[in-house]
Amino acid sequence: MKTIGVLTSGGDAPGMNAAVRAVVRTAIANGMTVKGVMRGYNGLIEGDIIDLNARSVSDIINRGGTMLYTARSPRFREEAGIIEGAEACKAAGIEGLVVIGGDGSFRGARDLSLHGIPCVGIPGTIDNDIACTDYTLGFDTAMNTAMEMVDKIRDTSQSHDRCSVVEVMGRHAGHLALQCGIAVGATAIMVPEVELSVEEVIARIKAIQKTGKRHFIVVVAEGVGGVEEIAKQIEAGTGVVTRATTLGHVQRGGNPTVRDRVRATQLGYAAVKLLQEGKGNRVVAIKNNTVVDYDIYEALNMKKDLDMEMYEIANTTSI
Ligand code: ADP
């Protein structure tokens, strides 16, 4: 393989830039030429492709977002769009493609591989909801951002003897809510994977009130939703003034942490090595602190559960 491409797709995540940098530099170091595909599969279909060299990716290892931009491409979900994408690769001389994104992006990468363009996926999403890997790029940065935000809310919540209900990202998965909840010592953590009624949260707060605690934090994953309503019910049920806060997109940005930069560099390096060996339709992943790779189809069929031992630890230590 002489020329490879790289794109970022789906939701952006801190660490994507560091991965792009690692892909570009590893490829160049191994005698390959690298093309950057702008705005995910949209840019591929439209032929929005740039040349990248080692200096094109200078000063991005420390930056959130993605220098290649990202997009969602409904056209790429159709057979016709995938054929256009494969043809665009051939026209640009791209013989293999690194796709940095989530499960949706990997589906696209699988389809493109089936159409003759070997692709390797790198897991990048702040939700850590990709089953084949213990870790996804952006998760650590997002957890730290959420934790810092809740720490600030905690200061005011404590001063006023209030309860704060904080919504963190995670539409389908509670990994971010769980880890953040533990890190801020949340009284209750509401996630999509665990049935926990507001009545149960109220009962928990009331029991803890009896021990003298007067301010509370409840972390709610986006997928559970309804934080305003939850706050109203908690206030009515406990008598504690309760405020709802939705952290929102602040969690998607910011300079990547050490962990995200290092993982991004390892995964970017591994992805290029696979393409160099002529391997496509693979996804690189972290398992037990080691870089591994899987067939994309196999990876997409894996399941990842919430760490229930962590959930138990959170409940035990927040009394
Ligand atoms: P993520 O990669 O973060 O899961 P999305 O689910 O939005 O984000 O997927 C990103 C892009 O991947 C989509 O806009 C689309 O272009 C492509 N994609 C998603 N699902 C499929 C699919 N089933 N087949 C082909 N391409 C897909």
mmCIF file of C-alpha atoms and ligand atoms in Angstrom:
data_model
loop_
_atom_site.group_PDB
_atom_site.id
_atom_site.type_symbol
_atom_site.label_atom_id
_atom_site.label_comp_id
_atom_site.label_asym_id
_atom_site.label_seq_id
_atom_site.Cartn_x
_atom_site.Cartn_y
_atom_site.Cartn_z
ATOM 1 C CA MET A 1 0.000 0.000 0.000
ATOM 2 C CA LYS A 2 1.500 3.306 -1.100
ATOM 3 C CA THR A 3 -1.238 5.818 -0.270
ATOM 4 C CA ILE A 4 -3.688 5.773 2.620
ATOM 5 C CA GLY A 5 -6.450 8.131 3.705
ATOM 6 C CA VAL A 6 -7.695 9.149 7.129
ATOM 7 C CA LEU A 7 -11.052 10.582 8.193
ATOM 8 C CA THR A 8 -12.980 11.385 11.358
ATOM 9 C CA SER A 9 -16.693 10.613 11.461
ATOM 10 C CA GLY A 10 -19.712 10.768 13.773
ATOM 11 C CA GLY A 11 -19.499 12.742 17.023
ATOM 12 C CA ASP A 12 -16.155 14.436 17.657
ATOM 13 C CA ALA A 13 -14.068 13.460 20.654
ATOM 14 C CA PRO A 14 -10.883 14.832 22.233
ATOM 15 C CA GLY A 15 -7.982 12.680 21.072
ATOM 16 C CA MET A 16 -9.139 12.432 17.447
ATOM 17 C CA ASN A 17 -6.487 14.957 16.423
ATOM 18 C CA ALA A 18 -3.794 13.006 18.238
ATOM 19 C CA ALA A 19 -4.939 9.880 16.360
ATOM 20 C CA VAL A 20 -4.836 11.696 12.998
ATOM 21 C CA ARG A 21 -1.308 12.860 13.801
ATOM 22 C CA ALA A 22 -0.187 9.331 14.690
ATOM 23 C CA VAL A 23 -1.716 7.899 11.512
ATOM 24 C CA VAL A 24 -0.057 10.521 9.310
ATOM 25 C CA ARG A 25 3.364 10.251 10.901
ATOM 26 C CA THR A 26 3.401 6.438 11.105
ATOM 27 C CA ALA A 27 2.424 6.197 7.444
ATOM 28 C CA ILE A 28 5.077 8.712 6.370
ATOM 29 C CA ALA A 29 7.701 6.988 8.491
ATOM 30 C CA ASN A 30 6.844 3.777 6.630
ATOM 31 C CA GLY A 31 7.195 5.329 3.192
ATOM 32 C CA MET A 32 3.515 5.931 2.505
ATOM 33 C CA THR A 33 1.688 9.033 1.307
ATOM 34 C CA VAL A 34 -1.305 10.263 3.318
ATOM 35 C CA LYS A 35 -4.519 12.008 2.259
ATOM 36 C CA GLY A 36 -6.906 13.674 4.709
ATOM 37 C CA VAL A 37 -10.599 13.233 3.931
ATOM 38 C CA MET A 38 -12.570 16.217 5.201
ATOM 39 C CA ARG A 39 -15.927 15.994 7.008
ATOM 40 C CA GLY A 40 -16.227 12.217 7.255
ATOM 41 C CA TYR A 41 -17.954 10.193 4.556
ATOM 42 C CA ASN A 42 -19.580 13.369 3.171
ATOM 43 C CA GLY A 43 -16.178 14.718 2.199
ATOM 44 C CA LEU A 44 -15.223 11.338 0.741
ATOM 45 C CA ILE A 45 -18.260 11.256 -1.558
ATOM 46 C CA GLU A 46 -17.622 14.858 -2.570
ATOM 47 C CA GLY A 47 -13.901 14.291 -3.115
ATOM 48 C CA ASP A 48 -13.004 16.879 -0.455
ATOM 49 C CA ILE A 49 -9.554 15.399 0.105
ATOM 50 C CA ILE A 50 -6.280 17.110 1.045
ATOM 51 C CA ASP A 51 -2.626 16.086 1.044
ATOM 52 C CA LEU A 52 -1.089 15.684 4.491
ATOM 53 C CA ASN A 53 2.542 15.679 5.489
ATOM 54 C CA ALA A 54 4.330 15.398 8.826
ATOM 55 C CA ARG A 55 4.045 19.173 9.351
ATOM 56 C CA SER A 56 0.320 19.304 8.503
ATOM 57 C CA VAL A 57 -0.329 17.597 11.826
ATOM 58 C CA SER A 58 2.009 19.728 13.953
ATOM 59 C CA ASP A 59 0.516 21.347 17.056
ATOM 60 C CA ILE A 60 -2.691 19.298 17.092
ATOM 61 C CA ILE A 61 -1.804 16.562 19.615
ATOM 62 C CA ASN A 62 -2.979 18.904 22.379
ATOM 63 C CA ARG A 63 -6.171 20.119 20.707
ATOM 64 C CA GLY A 64 -9.757 18.884 21.072
ATOM 65 C CA GLY A 65 -12.094 18.576 18.091
ATOM 66 C CA THR A 66 -10.763 17.327 14.777
ATOM 67 C CA MET A 67 -8.700 19.191 12.183
ATOM 68 C CA LEU A 68 -10.352 17.037 9.503
ATOM 69 C CA TYR A 69 -13.808 18.143 10.700
ATOM 70 C CA THR A 70 -16.533 15.554 11.105
ATOM 71 C CA ALA A 71 -20.038 15.017 9.839
ATOM 72 C CA ARG A 72 -22.899 12.588 9.658
ATOM 73 C CA SER A 73 -23.528 11.412 6.124
ATOM 74 C CA PRO A 74 -26.979 9.964 5.416
ATOM 75 C CA ARG A 75 -25.918 9.316 1.785
ATOM 76 C CA PHE A 76 -23.239 6.909 2.954
ATOM 77 C CA ARG A 77 -25.874 4.662 4.522
ATOM 78 C CA GLU A 78 -27.106 3.828 1.012
ATOM 79 C CA GLU A 79 -25.398 1.390 -1.358
ATOM 80 C CA ALA A 80 -25.075 4.159 -3.978
ATOM 81 C CA GLY A 81 -23.212 6.399 -1.501
ATOM 82 C CA ILE A 82 -20.778 3.637 -0.590
ATOM 83 C CA ILE A 83 -20.038 2.958 -4.276
ATOM 84 C CA GLU A 84 -19.430 6.706 -4.768
ATOM 85 C CA GLY A 85 -17.124 6.652 -1.732
ATOM 86 C CA ALA A 86 -15.135 3.676 -3.053
ATOM 87 C CA GLU A 87 -14.819 5.398 -6.440
ATOM 88 C CA ALA A 88 -13.693 8.631 -4.794
ATOM 89 C CA CYS A 89 -10.958 6.667 -2.969
ATOM 90 C CA LYS A 90 -9.777 5.139 -6.249
ATOM 91 C CA ALA A 91 -9.831 8.544 -7.986
ATOM 92 C CA ALA A 92 -7.686 10.031 -5.191
ATOM 93 C CA GLY A 93 -5.345 7.022 -5.204
ATOM 94 C CA ILE A 94 -6.396 6.019 -1.668
ATOM 95 C CA GLU A 95 -5.686 2.297 -1.300
ATOM 96 C CA GLY A 96 -6.607 1.979 2.374
ATOM 97 C CA LEU A 97 -8.498 4.156 4.851
ATOM 98 C CA VAL A 98 -8.319 4.788 8.590
ATOM 99 C CA VAL A 99 -11.733 5.708 10.018
ATOM 100 C CA ILE A 100 -11.830 7.349 13.444
ATOM 101 C CA GLY A 101 -15.324 7.287 14.958
ATOM 102 C CA GLY A 102 -17.982 5.155 16.585
ATOM 103 C CA ASP A 103 -20.045 2.090 15.674
ATOM 104 C CA GLY A 104 -21.896 3.936 12.887
ATOM 105 C CA SER A 105 -18.617 4.960 11.305
ATOM 106 C CA PHE A 106 -17.368 1.358 11.581
ATOM 107 C CA ARG A 107 -20.465 0.133 9.698
ATOM 108 C CA GLY A 108 -19.497 2.505 6.921
ATOM 109 C CA ALA A 109 -15.892 1.243 7.087
ATOM 110 C CA ARG A 110 -17.090 -2.344 6.815
ATOM 111 C CA ASP A 111 -19.215 -1.490 3.762
ATOM 112 C CA LEU A 112 -16.318 0.329 2.135
ATOM 113 C CA SER A 113 -14.009 -2.636 2.842
ATOM 114 C CA LEU A 114 -16.541 -4.900 1.103
ATOM 115 C CA HIS A 115 -16.348 -2.554 -1.883
ATOM 116 C CA GLY A 116 -12.608 -3.002 -2.269
ATOM 117 C CA ILE A 117 -11.135 -0.299 -0.006
ATOM 118 C CA PRO A 118 -9.503 -1.894 3.059
ATOM 119 C CA CYS A 119 -10.471 0.136 6.138
ATOM 120 C CA VAL A 120 -9.276 0.107 9.735
ATOM 121 C CA GLY A 121 -11.426 1.690 12.462
ATOM 122 C CA ILE A 122 -10.153 3.535 15.533
ATOM 123 C CA PRO A 123 -12.706 3.847 18.355
ATOM 124 C CA GLY A 124 -13.359 7.505 19.126
ATOM 125 C CA THR A 125 -16.352 8.619 21.188
ATOM 126 C CA ILE A 126 -16.672 10.223 24.595
ATOM 127 C CA ASP A 127 -19.332 7.666 25.585
ATOM 128 C CA ASN A 128 -16.988 4.632 25.744
ATOM 129 C CA ASP A 129 -19.894 2.657 24.290
ATOM 130 C CA ILE A 130 -18.002 0.601 21.702
ATOM 131 C CA ALA A 131 -18.230 -3.032 22.735
ATOM 132 C CA CYS A 132 -14.979 -4.411 21.309
ATOM 133 C CA THR A 133 -12.743 -2.077 23.293
ATOM 134 C CA ASP A 134 -12.238 -1.303 26.953
ATOM 135 C CA TYR A 135 -11.486 2.283 26.015
ATOM 136 C CA THR A 136 -12.585 4.824 23.405
ATOM 137 C CA LEU A 137 -10.730 8.043 22.577
ATOM 138 C CA GLY A 138 -12.239 11.041 24.326
ATOM 139 C CA PHE A 139 -13.691 9.192 27.303
ATOM 140 C CA ASP A 140 -11.027 10.224 29.795
ATOM 141 C CA THR A 141 -11.098 13.871 28.763
ATOM 142 C CA ALA A 142 -14.906 13.956 28.884
ATOM 143 C CA MET A 143 -14.944 12.311 32.328
ATOM 144 C CA ASN A 144 -12.466 14.847 33.633
ATOM 145 C CA THR A 145 -14.422 17.752 32.153
ATOM 146 C CA ALA A 146 -17.682 16.485 33.640
ATOM 147 C CA MET A 147 -15.985 15.948 36.998
ATOM 148 C CA GLU A 148 -14.546 19.479 37.032
ATOM 149 C CA MET A 149 -17.937 20.953 36.142
ATOM 150 C CA VAL A 150 -19.700 19.008 38.875
ATOM 151 C CA ASP A 151 -16.981 20.044 41.352
ATOM 152 C CA LYS A 152 -17.888 23.672 40.618
ATOM 153 C CA ILE A 153 -21.593 22.974 41.011
ATOM 154 C CA ARG A 154 -20.807 21.198 44.249
ATOM 155 C CA ASP A 155 -19.241 24.353 45.766
ATOM 156 C CA THR A 156 -22.439 26.329 45.384
ATOM 157 C CA SER A 157 -24.676 23.374 46.175
ATOM 158 C CA GLN A 158 -22.810 22.846 49.445
ATOM 159 C CA SER A 159 -22.889 26.535 50.400
ATOM 160 C CA HIS A 160 -26.662 26.644 49.998
ATOM 161 C CA ASP A 161 -27.493 23.181 51.347
ATOM 162 C CA ARG A 162 -28.959 22.254 47.985
ATOM 163 C CA CYS A 163 -29.331 19.202 45.875
ATOM 164 C CA SER A 164 -27.938 19.351 42.334
ATOM 165 C CA VAL A 165 -29.176 17.083 39.597
ATOM 166 C CA VAL A 166 -26.589 17.041 36.817
ATOM 167 C CA GLU A 167 -27.118 15.546 33.372
ATOM 168 C CA VAL A 168 -23.987 14.200 31.697
ATOM 169 C CA MET A 169 -23.700 12.805 28.157
ATOM 170 C CA GLY A 170 -24.547 9.211 27.303
ATOM 171 C CA ARG A 171 -27.698 8.606 25.299
ATOM 172 C CA HIS A 172 -27.552 4.835 25.384
ATOM 173 C CA ALA A 173 -24.775 4.123 27.856
ATOM 174 C CA GLY A 174 -24.067 5.148 31.424
ATOM 175 C CA HIS A 175 -20.277 4.617 31.485
ATOM 176 C CA LEU A 176 -19.543 8.353 31.663
ATOM 177 C CA ALA A 177 -22.248 8.962 34.281
ATOM 178 C CA LEU A 178 -21.020 6.063 36.397
ATOM 179 C CA GLN A 179 -17.345 7.032 36.428
ATOM 180 C CA CYS A 180 -18.123 10.731 36.883
ATOM 181 C CA GLY A 181 -20.657 9.888 39.600
ATOM 182 C CA ILE A 182 -18.015 7.939 41.515
ATOM 183 C CA ALA A 183 -15.444 10.704 41.062
ATOM 184 C CA VAL A 184 -17.743 13.379 42.482
ATOM 185 C CA GLY A 185 -19.211 11.167 45.206
ATOM 186 C CA ALA A 186 -22.740 11.402 43.831
ATOM 187 C CA THR A 187 -25.509 10.316 46.191
ATOM 188 C CA ALA A 188 -27.259 8.596 43.298
ATOM 189 C CA ILE A 189 -26.341 7.764 39.695
ATOM 190 C CA MET A 190 -29.148 7.266 37.193
ATOM 191 C CA VAL A 191 -28.127 5.380 34.029
ATOM 192 C CA PRO A 192 -30.085 3.765 31.176
ATOM 193 C CA GLU A 193 -28.826 0.285 32.099
ATOM 194 C CA VAL A 194 -30.166 0.259 35.690
ATOM 195 C CA GLU A 195 -33.766 0.716 36.845
ATOM 196 C CA LEU A 196 -33.710 3.373 39.555
ATOM 197 C CA SER A 197 -36.879 5.370 40.196
ATOM 198 C CA VAL A 198 -36.915 8.949 41.452
ATOM 199 C CA GLU A 199 -38.775 7.591 44.512
ATOM 200 C CA GLU A 200 -35.790 5.377 45.267
ATOM 201 C CA VAL A 201 -33.433 8.351 44.862
ATOM 202 C CA ILE A 202 -35.636 10.368 47.235
ATOM 203 C CA ALA A 203 -35.631 7.532 49.784
ATOM 204 C CA ARG A 204 -31.838 7.388 49.530
ATOM 205 C CA ILE A 205 -31.477 11.132 50.081
ATOM 206 C CA LYS A 206 -33.855 11.017 53.067
ATOM 207 C CA ALA A 207 -31.913 8.176 54.687
ATOM 208 C CA ILE A 208 -28.627 10.042 54.226
ATOM 209 C CA GLN A 209 -30.192 13.302 55.515
ATOM 210 C CA LYS A 210 -30.689 11.509 58.841
ATOM 211 C CA THR A 211 -26.924 11.133 59.158
ATOM 212 C CA GLY A 212 -26.482 14.909 58.924
ATOM 213 C CA LYS A 213 -25.709 15.418 55.230
ATOM 214 C CA ARG A 214 -27.397 18.513 53.811
ATOM 215 C CA HIS A 215 -26.264 18.803 50.198
ATOM 216 C CA PHE A 216 -26.519 16.194 47.481
ATOM 217 C CA ILE A 217 -25.424 15.498 43.935
ATOM 218 C CA VAL A 218 -27.385 13.255 41.638
ATOM 219 C CA VAL A 219 -25.718 12.390 38.318
ATOM 220 C CA VAL A 220 -28.090 11.479 35.495
ATOM 221 C CA ALA A 221 -27.099 10.076 32.090
ATOM 222 C CA GLU A 222 -28.591 11.846 29.093
ATOM 223 C CA GLY A 223 -30.432 8.656 28.113
ATOM 224 C CA VAL A 224 -32.448 8.775 31.341
ATOM 225 C CA GLY A 225 -33.255 12.447 30.696
ATOM 226 C CA GLY A 226 -35.856 14.637 32.378
ATOM 227 C CA VAL A 227 -33.490 16.315 34.857
ATOM 228 C CA GLU A 228 -35.821 19.293 35.412
ATOM 229 C CA GLU A 229 -38.662 16.960 36.357
ATOM 230 C CA ILE A 230 -36.377 14.789 38.497
ATOM 231 C CA ALA A 231 -35.205 17.936 40.340
ATOM 232 C CA LYS A 232 -38.793 19.041 41.006
ATOM 233 C CA GLN A 233 -39.720 15.628 42.376
ATOM 234 C CA ILE A 234 -36.636 15.468 44.596
ATOM 235 C CA GLU A 235 -37.384 18.941 45.998
ATOM 236 C CA ALA A 236 -41.011 17.996 46.663
ATOM 237 C CA GLY A 237 -40.038 14.658 48.196
ATOM 238 C CA THR A 238 -37.149 15.789 50.397
ATOM 239 C CA GLY A 239 -37.696 19.484 51.103
ATOM 240 C CA VAL A 240 -34.165 20.192 49.847
ATOM 241 C CA VAL A 241 -33.965 23.011 47.282
ATOM 242 C CA THR A 242 -32.948 21.237 44.087
ATOM 243 C CA ARG A 243 -31.492 22.585 40.852
ATOM 244 C CA ALA A 244 -30.999 20.835 37.525
ATOM 245 C CA THR A 245 -27.987 21.407 35.270
ATOM 246 C CA THR A 246 -27.330 19.900 31.849
ATOM 247 C CA LEU A 247 -23.622 19.950 31.055
ATOM 248 C CA GLY A 248 -24.111 19.403 27.312
ATOM 249 C CA HIS A 249 -21.466 19.950 24.678
ATOM 250 C CA VAL A 250 -18.816 21.285 27.051
ATOM 251 C CA GLN A 251 -18.072 17.575 27.604
ATOM 252 C CA ARG A 252 -17.121 17.065 23.973
ATOM 253 C CA GLY A 253 -14.390 19.684 23.861
ATOM 254 C CA GLY A 254 -11.145 20.595 25.548
ATOM 255 C CA ASN A 255 -7.534 19.528 25.394
ATOM 256 C CA PRO A 256 -7.197 15.750 25.521
ATOM 257 C CA THR A 257 -5.775 14.237 28.697
ATOM 258 C CA VAL A 258 -2.530 12.254 28.797
ATOM 259 C CA ARG A 259 -4.501 9.025 28.546
ATOM 260 C CA ASP A 260 -6.354 10.154 25.420
ATOM 261 C CA ARG A 261 -3.210 11.416 23.702
ATOM 262 C CA VAL A 262 -1.238 8.255 24.444
ATOM 263 C CA ARG A 263 -4.041 5.845 23.491
ATOM 264 C CA ALA A 264 -4.688 7.855 20.313
ATOM 265 C CA THR A 265 -1.029 7.596 19.372
ATOM 266 C CA GLN A 266 -0.904 3.830 20.032
ATOM 267 C CA LEU A 267 -4.134 3.159 18.118
ATOM 268 C CA GLY A 268 -3.171 5.382 15.186
ATOM 269 C CA TYR A 269 0.171 3.595 14.916
ATOM 270 C CA ALA A 270 -1.490 0.151 15.101
ATOM 271 C CA ALA A 271 -4.095 1.060 12.464
ATOM 272 C CA VAL A 272 -1.426 2.026 9.925
ATOM 273 C CA LYS A 273 0.594 -1.123 10.665
ATOM 274 C CA LEU A 274 -2.473 -3.236 9.774
ATOM 275 C CA LEU A 275 -2.970 -1.414 6.477
ATOM 276 C CA GLN A 276 0.726 -1.781 5.752
ATOM 277 C CA GLU A 277 0.301 -5.550 6.136
ATOM 278 C CA GLY A 278 -2.588 -5.337 3.665
ATOM 279 C CA LYS A 279 -5.195 -6.022 6.343
ATOM 280 C CA GLY A 280 -8.560 -4.283 6.092
ATOM 281 C CA ASN A 281 -12.049 -4.554 7.589
ATOM 282 C CA ARG A 282 -10.420 -4.428 11.045
ATOM 283 C CA VAL A 283 -10.873 -2.266 14.108
ATOM 284 C CA VAL A 284 -8.080 -1.585 16.579
ATOM 285 C CA ALA A 285 -9.002 -1.693 20.239
ATOM 286 C CA ILE A 286 -7.679 -1.724 23.802
ATOM 287 C CA LYS A 287 -8.170 -4.944 25.773
ATOM 288 C CA ASN A 288 -6.560 -5.389 29.177
ATOM 289 C CA ASN A 289 -4.211 -2.473 28.486
ATOM 290 C CA THR A 290 -3.009 -4.015 25.225
ATOM 291 C CA VAL A 291 -3.671 -2.959 21.653
ATOM 292 C CA VAL A 292 -5.572 -5.669 19.771
ATOM 293 C CA ASP A 293 -7.611 -5.801 16.554
ATOM 294 C CA TYR A 294 -10.815 -7.466 15.429
ATOM 295 C CA ASP A 295 -12.786 -8.056 12.280
ATOM 296 C CA ILE A 296 -15.245 -5.132 12.075
ATOM 297 C CA TYR A 297 -18.233 -7.444 11.672
ATOM 298 C CA GLU A 298 -17.186 -9.404 14.769
ATOM 299 C CA ALA A 299 -16.557 -6.151 16.678
ATOM 300 C CA LEU A 300 -19.997 -4.750 15.820
ATOM 301 C CA ASN A 301 -21.661 -7.888 17.170
ATOM 302 C CA MET A 302 -19.973 -7.707 20.570
ATOM 303 C CA LYS A 303 -21.852 -6.535 23.656
ATOM 304 C CA LYS A 304 -20.616 -4.276 26.431
ATOM 305 C CA ASP A 305 -22.400 -4.077 29.764
ATOM 306 C CA LEU A 306 -22.163 -1.442 32.422
ATOM 307 C CA ASP A 307 -19.635 -2.378 35.098
ATOM 308 C CA MET A 308 -22.086 -3.419 37.812
ATOM 309 C CA GLU A 309 -19.342 -3.907 40.375
ATOM 310 C CA MET A 310 -18.466 -0.226 39.922
ATOM 311 C CA TYR A 311 -22.134 0.651 40.308
ATOM 312 C CA GLU A 312 -22.211 -1.298 43.577
ATOM 313 C CA ILE A 313 -19.029 0.438 44.749
ATOM 314 C CA ALA A 314 -20.599 3.819 43.942
ATOM 315 C CA ASN A 315 -23.693 3.019 45.990
ATOM 316 C CA THR A 316 -21.722 1.594 48.900
ATOM 317 C CA THR A 317 -19.406 4.571 49.209
ATOM 318 C CA SER A 318 -21.951 7.348 48.836
ATOM 319 C CA ILE A 319 -23.968 6.794 52.003
HETATM 320 P P1 ADP B 1 -20.699 7.174 15.287
HETATM 321 O O1 ADP B 1 -19.649 6.783 14.305
HETATM 322 O O2 ADP B 1 -20.159 8.094 16.335
HETATM 323 O O3 ADP B 1 -21.470 5.981 15.822
HETATM 324 P P2 ADP B 1 -22.959 7.790 13.536
HETATM 325 O O4 ADP B 1 -23.809 6.642 13.989
HETATM 326 O O5 ADP B 1 -23.619 9.098 13.288
HETATM 327 O O6 ADP B 1 -21.741 8.107 14.518
HETATM 328 O O7 ADP B 1 -22.256 7.318 12.184
HETATM 329 C C1 ADP B 1 -21.382 8.169 11.491
HETATM 330 C C2 ADP B 1 -21.557 7.988 10.004
HETATM 331 O O8 ADP B 1 -21.244 6.640 9.638
HETATM 332 C C3 ADP B 1 -22.970 8.188 9.480
HETATM 333 O O9 ADP B 1 -23.288 9.534 9.256
HETATM 334 C C4 ADP B 1 -22.948 7.400 8.188
HETATM 335 O O10 ADP B 1 -22.311 8.137 7.174
HETATM 336 C C5 ADP B 1 -22.061 6.245 8.545
HETATM 337 N N1 ADP B 1 -22.902 5.110 8.919
HETATM 338 C C6 ADP B 1 -23.627 4.938 10.028
HETATM 339 N N2 ADP B 1 -24.321 3.800 10.011
HETATM 340 C C7 ADP B 1 -24.040 3.213 8.827
HETATM 341 C C8 ADP B 1 -24.455 2.010 8.185
HETATM 342 N N3 ADP B 1 -25.312 1.162 8.762
HETATM 343 N N4 ADP B 1 -23.934 1.740 6.957
HETATM 344 C C9 ADP B 1 -23.062 2.586 6.369
HETATM 345 N N5 ADP B 1 -22.661 3.749 6.922
HETATM 346 C C10 ADP B 1 -23.136 4.052 8.119
#
